[in-house]
Amino acid sequence: MESEMLRILAIYGSPRRKGNTSLLLKRAVQGAIEAGGQVEEVVLRDLNMSPCLEIYGCKQTGRCVIQDDFQKVYEQILSCHGLMLASPIFFYAVSAHTKILMDRCQSLWTKRYWLEETPTGKREARRKGLFISVGATKGKRLFDGALLSVRYFFDALDVELWRSLLYRGLDLEGDVLRHPEFLEEAYRAGKALVH
Ligand SMILES: Cc1cc2nc3c(=O)[nH]c(=O)nc-3n(C[C@H](O)[C@H](O)[C@H](O)COP(=O)(O)O)c2cc1C
């Protein structure tokens, strides 16, 4: 039934439309659709989104008071059943586009921990999240910074970091196309997220 379809939100965090993380997320989206999911895609670089201004206008209602494209994404985040986020590694962190979204979701953190008074780290997340990331280098700790951010970001959204697909040694646009096994893994993860 249409109304019972699983809604997945797919967030593209790279400034490159056809970059490595975008190609991987696209495959995950295909997997989710083929598994019967309904996918909404958000391309952060196309949105007009201010960084968090730390004015805590969200303190009363849990809603951010800055009126820009974040307002729609906020609704999409609240109503989805599962989340997919893709970001390249920029200086051992997520991209600036992704970080802006994360910081705006402080409104959800406020809602969860101040307004609803959820004990920190006590409640089990209701939804699953997939994180996809890529970096050019090959160091052991390449994804450490981003993973820490994503884990706590997801927590504020009531999302569990269910799976992360992390690929090293990919730099130029489309480098990932030389690794069909990575794209296949993303496809299967998208499918599994819906199942
Ligand atoms: C501003 C900037 C910072 C970057 N910092 C890192 C880094 O710290 N470590 C790394 O391995 N690669 C770094 N890279 C390379 C990207 O992670 C790499 O090109 C990746 O494939 C980009 O993914 P995308 O095509 O999805 O945007 C950086 C690239 C840019 C543009």
XYZ file of C-alpha atoms and ligand atoms in Angstrom:
226
model
C 0.000 0.000 0.000
C 1.207 3.461 -0.916
C 0.761 4.861 2.566
C 2.869 2.117 4.110
C 5.813 2.584 1.783
C 9.075 3.127 3.579
C 10.259 6.680 3.073
C 13.987 7.154 2.766
C 15.706 10.515 2.723
C 18.931 10.632 0.675
C 21.183 13.619 1.370
C 23.937 14.508 -1.104
C 26.653 16.446 0.735
C 29.290 16.898 -1.963
C 29.690 20.090 -3.963
C 30.239 17.803 -6.982
C 27.043 16.632 -8.627
C 28.690 13.609 -10.216
C 31.482 13.116 -7.735
C 32.367 9.886 -6.011
C 30.013 10.099 -3.052
C 27.176 11.241 -5.325
C 27.650 8.257 -7.631
C 27.711 5.917 -4.642
C 24.625 7.453 -3.077
C 22.812 7.301 -6.412
C 23.401 3.534 -6.443
C 22.176 3.221 -2.868
C 19.061 5.169 -3.889
C 18.496 2.750 -6.769
C 18.786 -0.160 -4.366
C 16.301 1.411 -1.969
C 13.813 2.061 -4.782
C 14.138 -1.462 -6.109
C 13.479 -2.786 -2.621
C 10.163 -0.914 -2.677
C 11.203 2.227 -0.831
C 10.101 5.724 -1.654
C 13.151 7.976 -1.837
C 13.358 11.737 -1.482
C 16.657 13.213 -2.605
C 18.173 16.392 -1.205
C 21.162 17.972 -2.926
C 22.643 20.318 -0.343
C 24.610 22.385 -2.863
C 21.335 23.433 -4.506
C 19.840 24.782 -1.286
C 20.019 28.185 0.260
C 20.999 27.332 3.814
C 22.569 29.640 6.370
C 24.954 28.199 8.931
C 23.617 27.964 12.502
C 23.675 31.459 14.037
C 23.608 30.155 17.615
C 20.742 32.385 18.653
C 18.770 29.453 20.095
C 15.494 30.559 18.579
C 14.787 26.804 18.595
C 14.781 26.663 22.378
C 11.028 27.237 22.742
C 9.677 24.954 20.018
C 12.493 22.791 18.672
C 12.177 24.553 15.340
C 14.904 26.639 13.787
C 13.792 30.252 13.336
C 15.997 31.008 10.321
C 13.656 31.010 7.350
C 15.473 29.339 4.463
C 15.583 25.984 2.683
C 16.426 24.168 5.923
C 12.747 24.364 6.895
C 11.769 21.841 4.232
C 14.677 19.525 5.018
C 13.674 19.630 8.697
C 10.223 18.284 7.773
C 11.762 15.633 5.552
C 14.103 14.530 8.333
C 11.235 14.293 10.822
C 9.003 12.265 8.528
C 11.441 9.793 6.930
C 11.782 6.175 8.083
C 15.444 5.891 7.140
C 18.284 8.183 6.155
C 21.225 8.061 3.773
C 23.959 10.681 3.940
C 26.948 11.000 1.608
C 29.855 13.371 2.156
C 33.434 13.501 0.914
C 36.224 13.950 3.452
C 37.420 17.546 3.514
C 40.289 18.131 5.965
C 39.401 14.989 7.906
C 35.837 16.173 8.405
C 32.599 16.243 6.406
C 32.096 18.819 3.634
C 31.021 22.347 4.531
C 27.607 21.753 2.934
C 27.092 18.757 5.183
C 28.365 20.561 8.267
C 25.937 23.427 7.719
C 23.039 20.967 7.692
C 24.393 19.243 10.798
C 24.620 22.489 12.726
C 21.132 23.578 11.716
C 19.905 20.307 13.198
C 20.920 21.650 16.587
C 17.207 22.509 16.613
C 16.495 18.774 16.710
C 19.111 18.274 19.404
C 17.400 20.982 21.443
C 14.028 19.339 20.858
C 15.287 15.938 21.934
C 17.461 16.816 24.876
C 16.047 20.073 26.241
C 12.357 20.068 25.352
C 11.623 16.345 25.537
C 14.299 15.849 28.188
C 15.604 12.598 26.726
C 18.475 11.355 28.881
C 21.670 11.630 26.837
C 22.391 8.404 24.987
C 19.636 6.509 26.812
C 16.938 6.139 24.216
C 17.290 3.672 21.374
C 17.131 5.267 17.950
C 13.977 4.473 16.031
C 15.438 4.784 12.555
C 18.422 3.512 10.632
C 21.010 5.600 8.839
C 23.586 4.823 6.176
C 26.682 7.002 5.855
C 28.772 7.016 2.685
C 32.151 8.726 2.514
C 35.209 8.920 0.315
C 38.695 10.363 0.711
C 41.694 10.689 -1.567
C 44.306 9.363 0.814
C 44.643 6.017 2.540
C 45.388 6.698 6.185
C 43.967 4.501 8.904
C 42.289 7.430 10.643
C 40.932 9.117 7.489
C 37.291 8.772 8.541
C 37.637 9.132 12.326
C 36.612 12.796 12.502
C 33.656 12.473 10.142
C 32.404 9.312 11.829
C 32.363 10.961 15.225
C 30.384 13.919 13.831
C 27.970 11.699 11.944
C 27.311 9.441 14.907
C 26.289 12.352 17.128
C 24.446 14.086 14.297
C 22.386 10.966 13.650
C 21.714 10.628 17.359
C 20.154 14.101 17.438
C 17.908 12.982 14.576
C 16.885 9.798 16.366
C 18.822 7.799 13.792
C 21.241 4.985 14.502
C 24.423 4.790 12.436
C 23.422 1.424 11.005
C 26.137 1.125 8.385
C 28.966 3.187 6.929
C 30.576 2.672 3.534
C 34.011 4.277 3.553
C 36.319 4.240 0.551
C 39.912 5.413 0.436
C 42.099 6.412 -2.491
C 39.420 8.057 -4.638
C 40.120 11.622 -5.690
C 39.102 12.759 -9.169
C 35.485 13.030 -10.202
C 34.331 9.589 -11.259
C 37.282 7.677 -9.779
C 34.761 5.391 -8.100
C 33.575 4.159 -11.506
C 36.759 2.102 -11.665
C 35.472 0.180 -8.645
C 32.185 -1.452 -9.611
C 32.429 -3.490 -6.408
C 32.052 -0.288 -4.333
C 29.009 0.770 -6.348
C 27.553 -2.711 -5.966
C 28.097 -2.556 -2.213
C 26.277 0.791 -2.087
C 23.411 -0.641 -4.115
C 23.091 -3.586 -1.758
C 23.251 -1.348 1.305
C 20.423 0.808 -0.098
C 18.366 -2.308 -0.628
C 19.117 -3.645 2.846
C 18.179 -0.349 4.462
C 14.639 -0.731 3.140
C 14.420 -4.408 4.113
C 38.576 21.142 0.335
C 39.026 19.711 0.185
C 39.600 19.071 1.268
C 39.978 17.732 1.166
N 40.521 17.120 2.253
C 40.866 15.813 2.176
C 41.425 15.151 3.305
O 41.574 15.705 4.390
N 41.775 13.847 3.166
C 41.633 13.193 1.991
O 41.980 11.997 1.910
N 41.076 13.776 0.902
C 40.700 15.079 0.967
N 40.146 15.695 -0.136
C 39.885 14.897 -1.370
C 38.427 14.411 -1.485
O 38.022 13.742 -0.328
C 38.300 13.468 -2.687
O 38.602 14.171 -3.870
C 36.934 12.808 -2.821
O 36.960 11.835 -3.836
C 35.842 13.824 -3.150
O 34.594 13.187 -3.136
P 33.384 13.723 -4.055
O 33.783 13.457 -5.481
O 32.211 12.920 -3.631
O 33.221 15.167 -3.760
C 39.805 17.029 -0.071
C 39.230 17.707 -1.152
C 38.860 19.041 -1.052
C 38.245 19.724 -2.225
